[in-house]
Coordinates of C-alpha atoms in Angstrom, one line a residue:
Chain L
X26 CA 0.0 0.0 0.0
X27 CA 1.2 3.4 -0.7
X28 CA 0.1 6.9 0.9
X29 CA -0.1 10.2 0.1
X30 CA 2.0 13.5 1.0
X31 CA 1.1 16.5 1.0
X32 CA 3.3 19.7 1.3
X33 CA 0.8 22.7 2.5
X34 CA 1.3 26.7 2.9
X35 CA -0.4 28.2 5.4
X36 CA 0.7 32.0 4.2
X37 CA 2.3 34.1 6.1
X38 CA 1.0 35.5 9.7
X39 CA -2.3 34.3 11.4
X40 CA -5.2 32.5 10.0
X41 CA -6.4 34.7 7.5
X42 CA -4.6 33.1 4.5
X43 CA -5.3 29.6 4.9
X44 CA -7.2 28.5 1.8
X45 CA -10.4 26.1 1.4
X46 CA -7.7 23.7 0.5
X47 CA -4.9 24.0 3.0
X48 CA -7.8 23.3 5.5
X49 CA -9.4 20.8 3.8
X50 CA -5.4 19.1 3.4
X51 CA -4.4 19.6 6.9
X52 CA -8.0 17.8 8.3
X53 CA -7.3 14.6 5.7
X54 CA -3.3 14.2 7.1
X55 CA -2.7 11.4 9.7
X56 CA 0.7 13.0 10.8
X57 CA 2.0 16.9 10.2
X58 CA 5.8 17.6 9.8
X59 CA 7.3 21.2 10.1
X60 CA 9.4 23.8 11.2
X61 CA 7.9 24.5 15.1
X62 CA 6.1 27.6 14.9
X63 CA 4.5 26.8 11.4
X64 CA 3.0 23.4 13.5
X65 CA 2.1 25.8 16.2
X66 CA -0.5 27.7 13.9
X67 CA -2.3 24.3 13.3
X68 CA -4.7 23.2 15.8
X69 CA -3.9 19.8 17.8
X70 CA -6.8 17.5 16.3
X71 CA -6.9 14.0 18.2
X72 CA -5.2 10.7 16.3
X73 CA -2.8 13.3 14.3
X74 CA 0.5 12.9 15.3
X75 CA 2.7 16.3 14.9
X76 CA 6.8 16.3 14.2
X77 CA 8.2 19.1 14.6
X78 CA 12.0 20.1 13.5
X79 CA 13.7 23.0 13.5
X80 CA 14.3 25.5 10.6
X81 CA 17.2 24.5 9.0
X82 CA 16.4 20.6 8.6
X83 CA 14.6 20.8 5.3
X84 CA 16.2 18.0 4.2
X85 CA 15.6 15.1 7.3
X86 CA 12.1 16.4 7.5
X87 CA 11.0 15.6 3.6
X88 CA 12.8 12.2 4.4
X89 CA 10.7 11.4 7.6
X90 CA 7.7 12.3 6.2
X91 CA 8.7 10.6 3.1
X92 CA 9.0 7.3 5.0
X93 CA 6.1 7.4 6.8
X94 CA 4.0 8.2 3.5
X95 CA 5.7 5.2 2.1
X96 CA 4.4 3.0 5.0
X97 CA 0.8 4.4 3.7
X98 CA -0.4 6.9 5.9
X99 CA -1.4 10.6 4.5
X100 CA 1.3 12.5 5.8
X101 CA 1.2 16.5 5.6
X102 CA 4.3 19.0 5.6
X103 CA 3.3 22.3 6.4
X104 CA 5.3 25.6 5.3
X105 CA 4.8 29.4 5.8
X106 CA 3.5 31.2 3.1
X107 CA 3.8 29.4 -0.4
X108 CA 5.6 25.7 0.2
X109 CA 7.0 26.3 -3.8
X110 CA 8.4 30.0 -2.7
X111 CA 11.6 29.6 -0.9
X112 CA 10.0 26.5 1.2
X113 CA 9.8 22.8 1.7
X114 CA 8.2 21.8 -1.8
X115 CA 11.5 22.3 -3.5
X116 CA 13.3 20.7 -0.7
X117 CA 10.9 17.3 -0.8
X118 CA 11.4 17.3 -4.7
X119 CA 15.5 16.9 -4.1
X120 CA 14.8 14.1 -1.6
X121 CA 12.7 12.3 -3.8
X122 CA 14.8 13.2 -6.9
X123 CA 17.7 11.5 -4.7
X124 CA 15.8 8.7 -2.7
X125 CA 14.9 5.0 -3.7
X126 CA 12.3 4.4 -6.4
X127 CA 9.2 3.5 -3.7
X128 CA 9.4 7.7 -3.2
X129 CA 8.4 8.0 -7.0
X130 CA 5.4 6.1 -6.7
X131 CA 4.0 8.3 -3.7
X132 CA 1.0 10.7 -4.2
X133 CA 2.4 13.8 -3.9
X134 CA 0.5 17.0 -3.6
X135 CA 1.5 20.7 -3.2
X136 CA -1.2 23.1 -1.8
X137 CA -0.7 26.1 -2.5
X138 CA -0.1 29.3 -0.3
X139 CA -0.5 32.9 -0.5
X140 CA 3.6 33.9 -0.5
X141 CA 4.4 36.8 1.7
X142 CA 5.1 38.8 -1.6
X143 CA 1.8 38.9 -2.3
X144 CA 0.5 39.9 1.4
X145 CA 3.3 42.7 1.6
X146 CA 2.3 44.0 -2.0
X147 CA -1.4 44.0 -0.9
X148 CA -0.8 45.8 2.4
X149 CA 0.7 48.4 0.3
X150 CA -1.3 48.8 -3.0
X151 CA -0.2 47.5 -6.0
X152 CA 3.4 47.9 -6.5
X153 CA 3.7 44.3 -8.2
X154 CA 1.1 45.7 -10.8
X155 CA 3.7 45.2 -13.8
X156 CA 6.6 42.3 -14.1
X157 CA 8.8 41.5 -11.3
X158 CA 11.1 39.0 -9.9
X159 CA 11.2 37.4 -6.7
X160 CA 15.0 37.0 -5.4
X161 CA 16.4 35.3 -2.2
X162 CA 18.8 37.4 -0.9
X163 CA 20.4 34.6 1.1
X164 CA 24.0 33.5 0.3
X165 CA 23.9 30.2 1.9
X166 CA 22.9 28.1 -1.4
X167 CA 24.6 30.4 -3.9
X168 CA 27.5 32.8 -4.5
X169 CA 27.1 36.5 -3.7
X170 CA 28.4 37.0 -7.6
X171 CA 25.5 35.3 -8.7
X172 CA 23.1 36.8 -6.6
X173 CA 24.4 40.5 -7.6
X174 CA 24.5 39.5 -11.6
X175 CA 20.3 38.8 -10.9
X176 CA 20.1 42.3 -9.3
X177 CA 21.7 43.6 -12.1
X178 CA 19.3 41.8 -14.7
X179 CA 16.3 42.7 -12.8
X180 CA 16.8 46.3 -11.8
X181 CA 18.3 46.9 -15.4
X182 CA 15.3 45.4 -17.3
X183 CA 12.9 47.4 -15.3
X184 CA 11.3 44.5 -13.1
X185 CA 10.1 45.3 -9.6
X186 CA 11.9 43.0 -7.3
X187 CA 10.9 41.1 -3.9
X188 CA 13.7 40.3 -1.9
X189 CA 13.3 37.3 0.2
X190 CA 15.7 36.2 2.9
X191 CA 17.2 39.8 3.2
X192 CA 19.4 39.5 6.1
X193 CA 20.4 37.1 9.1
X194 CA 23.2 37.0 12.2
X195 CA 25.5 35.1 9.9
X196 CA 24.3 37.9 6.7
X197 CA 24.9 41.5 7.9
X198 CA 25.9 43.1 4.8
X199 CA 24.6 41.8 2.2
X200 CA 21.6 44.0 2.1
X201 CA 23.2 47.0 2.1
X202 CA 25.3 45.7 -0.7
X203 CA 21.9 45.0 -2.9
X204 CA 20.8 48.2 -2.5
X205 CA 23.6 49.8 -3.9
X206 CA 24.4 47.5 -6.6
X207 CA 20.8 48.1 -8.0
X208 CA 21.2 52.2 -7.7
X209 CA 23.6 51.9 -10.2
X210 CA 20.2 51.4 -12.6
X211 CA 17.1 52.8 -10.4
X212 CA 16.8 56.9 -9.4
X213 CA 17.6 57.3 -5.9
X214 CA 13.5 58.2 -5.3
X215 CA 12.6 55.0 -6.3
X216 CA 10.1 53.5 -3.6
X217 CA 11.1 50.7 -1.5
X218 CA 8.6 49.0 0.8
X219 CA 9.8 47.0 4.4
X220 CA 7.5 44.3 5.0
X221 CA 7.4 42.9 8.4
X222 CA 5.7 40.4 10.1
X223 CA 3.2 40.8 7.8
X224 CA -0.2 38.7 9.0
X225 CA 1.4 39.2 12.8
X226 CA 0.1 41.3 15.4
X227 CA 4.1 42.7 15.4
X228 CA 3.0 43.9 11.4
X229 CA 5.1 46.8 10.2
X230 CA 4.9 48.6 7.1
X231 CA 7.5 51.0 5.9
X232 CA 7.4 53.2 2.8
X233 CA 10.7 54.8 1.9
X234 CA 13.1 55.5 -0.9
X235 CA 16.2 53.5 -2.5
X236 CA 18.8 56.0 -1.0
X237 CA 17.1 56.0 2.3
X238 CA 16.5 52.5 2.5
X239 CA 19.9 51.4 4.0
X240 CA 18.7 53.1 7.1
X241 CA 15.5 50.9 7.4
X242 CA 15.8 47.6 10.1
X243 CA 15.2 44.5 8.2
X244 CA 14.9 40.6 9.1
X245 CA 14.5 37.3 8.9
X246 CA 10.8 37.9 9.0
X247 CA 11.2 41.1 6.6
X248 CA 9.8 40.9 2.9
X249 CA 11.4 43.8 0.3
X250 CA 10.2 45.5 -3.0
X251 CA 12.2 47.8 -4.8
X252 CA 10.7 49.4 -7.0
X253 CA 11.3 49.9 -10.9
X254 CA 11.2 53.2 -12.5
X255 CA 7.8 53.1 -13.3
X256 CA 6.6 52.7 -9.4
X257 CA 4.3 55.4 -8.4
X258 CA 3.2 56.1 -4.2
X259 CA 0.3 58.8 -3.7
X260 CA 0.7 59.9 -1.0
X261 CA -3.0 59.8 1.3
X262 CA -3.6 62.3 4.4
X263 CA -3.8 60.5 7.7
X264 CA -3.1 57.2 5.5
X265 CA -0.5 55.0 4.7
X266 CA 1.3 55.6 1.0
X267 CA -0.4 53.6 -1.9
X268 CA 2.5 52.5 -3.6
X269 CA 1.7 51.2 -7.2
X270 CA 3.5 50.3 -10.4
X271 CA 1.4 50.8 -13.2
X272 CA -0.4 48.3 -15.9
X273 CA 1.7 50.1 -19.2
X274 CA 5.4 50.5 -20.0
X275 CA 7.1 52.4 -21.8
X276 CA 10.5 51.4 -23.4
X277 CA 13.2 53.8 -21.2
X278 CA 16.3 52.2 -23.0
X279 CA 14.5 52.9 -26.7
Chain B
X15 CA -19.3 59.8 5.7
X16 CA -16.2 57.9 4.0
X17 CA -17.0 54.3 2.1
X18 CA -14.4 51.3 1.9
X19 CA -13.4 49.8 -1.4
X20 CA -11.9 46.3 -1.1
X21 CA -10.2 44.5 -4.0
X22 CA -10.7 40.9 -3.3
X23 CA -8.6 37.8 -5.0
X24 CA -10.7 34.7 -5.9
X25 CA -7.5 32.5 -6.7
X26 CA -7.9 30.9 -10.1
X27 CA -10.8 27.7 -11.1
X28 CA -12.9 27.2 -8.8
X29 CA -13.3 27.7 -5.0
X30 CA -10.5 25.9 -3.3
X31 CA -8.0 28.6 -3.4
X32 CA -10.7 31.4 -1.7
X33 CA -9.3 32.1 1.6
X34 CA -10.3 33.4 4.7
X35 CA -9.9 36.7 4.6
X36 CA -11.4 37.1 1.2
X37 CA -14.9 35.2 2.5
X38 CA -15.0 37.4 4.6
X39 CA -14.2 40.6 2.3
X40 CA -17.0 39.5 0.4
X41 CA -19.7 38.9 3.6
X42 CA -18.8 42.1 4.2
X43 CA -19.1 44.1 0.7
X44 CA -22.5 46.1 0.2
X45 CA -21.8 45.7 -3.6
X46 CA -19.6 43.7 -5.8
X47 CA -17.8 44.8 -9.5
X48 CA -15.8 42.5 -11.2
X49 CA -15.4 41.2 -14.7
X50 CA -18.3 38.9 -15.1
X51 CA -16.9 35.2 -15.1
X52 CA -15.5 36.3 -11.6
X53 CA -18.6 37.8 -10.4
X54 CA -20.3 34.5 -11.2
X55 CA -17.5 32.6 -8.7
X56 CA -19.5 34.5 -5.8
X57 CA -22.8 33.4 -4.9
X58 CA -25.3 36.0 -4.9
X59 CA -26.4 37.2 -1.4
X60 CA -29.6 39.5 -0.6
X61 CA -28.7 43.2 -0.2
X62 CA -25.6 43.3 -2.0
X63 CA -26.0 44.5 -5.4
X64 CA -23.6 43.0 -8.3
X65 CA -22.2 44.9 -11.1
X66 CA -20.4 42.8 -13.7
X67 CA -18.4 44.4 -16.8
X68 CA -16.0 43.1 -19.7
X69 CA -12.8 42.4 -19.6
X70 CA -11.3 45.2 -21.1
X71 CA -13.3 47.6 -18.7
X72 CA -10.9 47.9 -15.8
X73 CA -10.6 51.7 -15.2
X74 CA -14.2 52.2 -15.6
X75 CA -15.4 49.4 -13.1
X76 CA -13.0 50.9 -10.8
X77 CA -14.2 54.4 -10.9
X78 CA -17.6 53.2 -10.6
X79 CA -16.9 51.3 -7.6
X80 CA -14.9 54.2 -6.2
X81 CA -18.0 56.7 -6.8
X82 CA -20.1 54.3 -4.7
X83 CA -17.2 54.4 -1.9
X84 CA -17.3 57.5 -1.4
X85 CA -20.9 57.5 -1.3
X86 CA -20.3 55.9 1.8
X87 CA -20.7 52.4 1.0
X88 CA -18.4 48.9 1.8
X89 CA -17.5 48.2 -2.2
X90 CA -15.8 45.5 -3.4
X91 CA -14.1 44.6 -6.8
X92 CA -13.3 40.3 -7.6
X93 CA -10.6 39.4 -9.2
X94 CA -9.3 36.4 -10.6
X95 CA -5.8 35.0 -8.8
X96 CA -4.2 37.7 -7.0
X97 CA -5.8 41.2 -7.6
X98 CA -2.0 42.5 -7.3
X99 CA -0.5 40.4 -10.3
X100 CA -1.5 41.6 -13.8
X101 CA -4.8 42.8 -12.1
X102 CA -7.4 45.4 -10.8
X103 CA -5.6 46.0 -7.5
X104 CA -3.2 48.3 -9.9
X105 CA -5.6 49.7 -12.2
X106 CA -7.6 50.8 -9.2
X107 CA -4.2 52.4 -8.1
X108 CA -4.2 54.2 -11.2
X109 CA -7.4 55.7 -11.2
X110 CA -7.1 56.9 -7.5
X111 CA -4.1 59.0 -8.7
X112 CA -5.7 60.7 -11.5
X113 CA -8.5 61.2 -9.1
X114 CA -10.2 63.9 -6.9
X115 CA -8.7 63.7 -3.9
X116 CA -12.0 62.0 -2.0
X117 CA -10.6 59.3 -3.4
X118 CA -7.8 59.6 -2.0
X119 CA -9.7 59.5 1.5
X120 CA -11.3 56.4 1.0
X121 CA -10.2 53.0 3.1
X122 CA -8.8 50.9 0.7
X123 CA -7.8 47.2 1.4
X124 CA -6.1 44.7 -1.2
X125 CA -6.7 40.7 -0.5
X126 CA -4.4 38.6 -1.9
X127 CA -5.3 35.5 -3.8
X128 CA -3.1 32.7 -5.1
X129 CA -2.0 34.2 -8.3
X130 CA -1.7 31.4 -11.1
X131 CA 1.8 31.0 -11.1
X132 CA 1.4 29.2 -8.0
X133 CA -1.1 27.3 -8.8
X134 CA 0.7 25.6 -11.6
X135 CA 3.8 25.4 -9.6
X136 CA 2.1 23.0 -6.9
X137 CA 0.6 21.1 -9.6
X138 CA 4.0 20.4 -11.4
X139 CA 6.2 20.0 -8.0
X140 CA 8.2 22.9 -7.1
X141 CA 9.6 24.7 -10.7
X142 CA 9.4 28.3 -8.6
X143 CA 11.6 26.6 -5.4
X144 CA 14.6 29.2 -6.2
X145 CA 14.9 32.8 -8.0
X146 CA 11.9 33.4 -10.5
X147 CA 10.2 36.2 -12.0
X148 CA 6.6 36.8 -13.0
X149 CA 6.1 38.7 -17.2
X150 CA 3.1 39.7 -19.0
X151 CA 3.6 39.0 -22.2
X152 CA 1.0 41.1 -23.9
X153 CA 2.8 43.9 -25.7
X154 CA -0.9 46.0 -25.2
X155 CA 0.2 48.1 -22.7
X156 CA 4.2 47.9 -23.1
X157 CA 6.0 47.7 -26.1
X158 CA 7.5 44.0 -27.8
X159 CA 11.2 45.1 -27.5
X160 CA 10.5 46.3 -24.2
X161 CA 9.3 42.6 -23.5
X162 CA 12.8 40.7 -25.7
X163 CA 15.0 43.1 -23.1
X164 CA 13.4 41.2 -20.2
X165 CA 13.3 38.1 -21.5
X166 CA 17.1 38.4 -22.4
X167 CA 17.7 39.2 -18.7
X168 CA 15.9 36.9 -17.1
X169 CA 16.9 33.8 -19.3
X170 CA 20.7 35.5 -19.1
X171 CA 20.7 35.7 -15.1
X172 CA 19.1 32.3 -14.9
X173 CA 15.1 33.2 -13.2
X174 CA 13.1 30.6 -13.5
X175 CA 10.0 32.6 -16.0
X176 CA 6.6 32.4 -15.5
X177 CA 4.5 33.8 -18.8
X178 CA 1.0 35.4 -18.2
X179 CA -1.2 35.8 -20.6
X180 CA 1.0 34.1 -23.2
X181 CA -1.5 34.8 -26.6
X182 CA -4.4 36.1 -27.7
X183 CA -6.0 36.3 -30.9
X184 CA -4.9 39.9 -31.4
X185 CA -1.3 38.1 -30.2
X186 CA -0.4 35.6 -32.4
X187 CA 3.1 34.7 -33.2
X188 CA 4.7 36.3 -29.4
X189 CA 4.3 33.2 -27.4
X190 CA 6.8 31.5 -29.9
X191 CA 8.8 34.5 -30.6
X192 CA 9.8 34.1 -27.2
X193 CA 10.7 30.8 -26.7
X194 CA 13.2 30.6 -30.2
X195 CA 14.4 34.4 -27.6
X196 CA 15.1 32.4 -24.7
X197 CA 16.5 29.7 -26.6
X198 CA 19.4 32.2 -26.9
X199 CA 20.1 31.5 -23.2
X200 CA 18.9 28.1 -22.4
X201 CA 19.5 24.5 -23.5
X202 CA 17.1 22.6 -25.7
X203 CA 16.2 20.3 -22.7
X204 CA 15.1 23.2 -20.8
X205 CA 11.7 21.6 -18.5
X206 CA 8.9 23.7 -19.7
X207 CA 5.1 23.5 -18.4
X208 CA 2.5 24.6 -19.9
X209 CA -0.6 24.8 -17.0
X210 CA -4.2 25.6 -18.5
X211 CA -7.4 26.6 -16.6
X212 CA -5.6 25.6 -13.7
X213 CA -8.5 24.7 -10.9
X214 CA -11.3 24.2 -13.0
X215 CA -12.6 21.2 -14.0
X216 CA -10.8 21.0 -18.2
X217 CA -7.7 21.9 -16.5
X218 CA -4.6 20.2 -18.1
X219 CA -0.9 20.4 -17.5
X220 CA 1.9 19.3 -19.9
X221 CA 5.2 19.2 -19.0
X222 CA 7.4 19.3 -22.2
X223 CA 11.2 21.0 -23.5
X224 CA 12.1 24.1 -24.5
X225 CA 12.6 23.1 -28.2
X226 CA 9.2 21.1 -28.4
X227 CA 7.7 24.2 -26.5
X228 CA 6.1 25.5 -29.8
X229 CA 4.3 23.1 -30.8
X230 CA 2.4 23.3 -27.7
X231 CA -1.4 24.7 -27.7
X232 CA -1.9 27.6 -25.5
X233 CA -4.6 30.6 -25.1
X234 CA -5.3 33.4 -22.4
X235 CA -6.2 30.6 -19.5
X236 CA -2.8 29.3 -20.0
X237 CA 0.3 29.3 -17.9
X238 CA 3.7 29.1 -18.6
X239 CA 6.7 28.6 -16.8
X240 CA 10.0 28.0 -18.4
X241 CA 12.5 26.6 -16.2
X242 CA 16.3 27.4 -15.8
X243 CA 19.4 25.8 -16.6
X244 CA 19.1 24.2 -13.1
X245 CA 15.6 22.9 -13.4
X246 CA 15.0 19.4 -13.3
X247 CA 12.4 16.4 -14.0
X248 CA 12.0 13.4 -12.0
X249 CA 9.8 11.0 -14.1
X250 CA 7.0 9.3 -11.7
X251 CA 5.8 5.7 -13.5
X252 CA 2.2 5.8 -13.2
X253 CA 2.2 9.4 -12.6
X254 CA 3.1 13.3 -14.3
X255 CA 6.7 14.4 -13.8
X256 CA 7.8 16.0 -10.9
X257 CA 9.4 19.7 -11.9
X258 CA 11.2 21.3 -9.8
X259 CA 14.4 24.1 -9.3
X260 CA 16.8 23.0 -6.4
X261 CA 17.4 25.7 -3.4
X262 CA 21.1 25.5 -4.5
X263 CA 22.5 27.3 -7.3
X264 CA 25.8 27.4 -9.0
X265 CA 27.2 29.8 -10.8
X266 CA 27.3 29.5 -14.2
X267 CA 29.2 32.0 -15.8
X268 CA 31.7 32.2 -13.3

């Protein structure tokens, strides 16, 4: 007999993201696998077992649950935001990708989650409106050089970009860094938005501009987008900035 | 007395991606403007009126909901996916600053949806799982070269591309155009998937290569993601491919 796994995002923040699906996933799962806080946001339902493991054991996670799936029970994985963003789904894929030939022949599902991209982008307007990337900033799985030759595609092409991952304890510059690398291409006014927490009671949103953006506090739990040159912000009394970048283009370079 | 206008993401198909937040955007909404087919999504609900509109009519559905904001009423605009990705959430932006400044007043809330990139990313495994970026390719609002120069750069710095609305009848010959463009960039063997109507019930996914891209059938419910030079396919006996980008990257070109 074989079972079934399921990878499911839960979005970022609180409840208000889960999906129809995610709960309808998370109700069918015998045993949930995770990084502790995300299996904190699901509630304890009797004869579900719960496994949790911290966050930087991606890889021994998607094996256990892999195992247990194999032994035919419906096994979940749950992930912040979107478990294809940055998250477990991509992890589970190298595992089976690597693993013996009984992990092929699973029932594998990925439920989709509202990334935190989206959420920041929504608290603020519509700044992802027109193309865009989304870029981890972190180091850790690939060289800085590579990392600053995708800044310098995307802010040089004109997309918006979300950077994921922007700084850690063991990161300190590298933020910094990306900022100035892309001001070689964008206007110093262009509008940066700081993300926080978004979803959390701790929420913070901050509007600010590329050469004032080095002063803004970021973290693990901080979601960036800078701008292109089309990015607009109206500015609304006794409301936060809309910040938007508009539906048409026009060809700067031409 | 100041209204509210909410721009509420369905997700794509049908129902399972609704979350939340947005039920409860739309329990809330006195009246509800959206492009018909999405309008049809909600069911109806006594008291709340229901103005539908085509598909080309975004800045005048949003000034009319914004006209019955300020009038005091809880408004809401549906949108397919995420209202913030090729959407109303930025056309709404738009007309707010061209706008008298009531408008400008109003309480204005953005609810994310799972935007279809996602969508089609769970379905095929994890293709999105490291650096991607999100292009329109209608050349209706921006101009083609405008769209080669991104293409270039994203293929170049090795993003993983997700196409939106890849053709249209007015549209013919870009959805190819840009696949012999990327081909510049990225090997023959390059995983591409094509995802159509993705959550409704004639929803199919194929999973093919960059050089067979081409002959592949798409239309304006069709997504496309075309991997990098990294992503991979795990064939599944019994079952569709796996697709997915690893977390790790090289660099390339170094």
């Amino acid at each position: 007999m074989s079972g079934r796994l399921m990878v499911i995002g839960l979005g970022p923040g609180d409840d208000r993201y889960l999906t129809r699906e995610a709960l309808a996933a998370l109700e069918a799962a015998d045993a949930l696998y995770g990084y502790e806080p995300y299996l904190d946001r699901v509630p304890a339902r009797e004869g579900q077992s719960r496994h949790a493991s911290g966050n930087r054991e991606e890889g021994a996670r998607a094996q256990a649950a892999l195992r247990q799936a194999t032994d035919g029970a419906s096994v979940a994985i749950v992930s912040g935001g979107d478990p294809g963003v940055f998250a477990m789904a991509a992890a589970l894929c190298e595992e089976i990708g690597a693993g013996p030939p009984a992990w092929r022949a699973l029932d594998i599902a990925v439920v989709p989650g509202i990334t935190a991209m989206l959420a920041v982008a929504a608290r603020a307007g519509a700044p992802l409106g027109h193309d865009f990337c989304a870029l981890s900033l972190s180091d850790n799985l690939k060289p800085w050089e590579l990392i600053e030759r995708r800044l310098d595609a995307a802010a040089g092409a004109g997309f918006v970009i979300a950077l994921y991952n922007p700084v850690s304890r063991a990161r300190p510059w590298q933020l910094s860094t990306a900022f100035e690398r892309v001001s070689r291409y964008l206007p110093a006014s262009t509008p940066v938005i700081f993300g926080h927490a978004v979803g959390r009671p701790d929420e913070t949103m901050t509007v600010t501009t590329l050469n004032a953006a080095g002063e803004i506090a970021a973290d693990m739990a901080t979601l960036i987008i800078i701008g292109s040159s089309e990015t607009r912000v109206i500015a609304r009394p006794g409301r936060t900035p809309l910040v938007y970048t508009p539906r048409a283009a026009e060809d700067a370079l031409a």
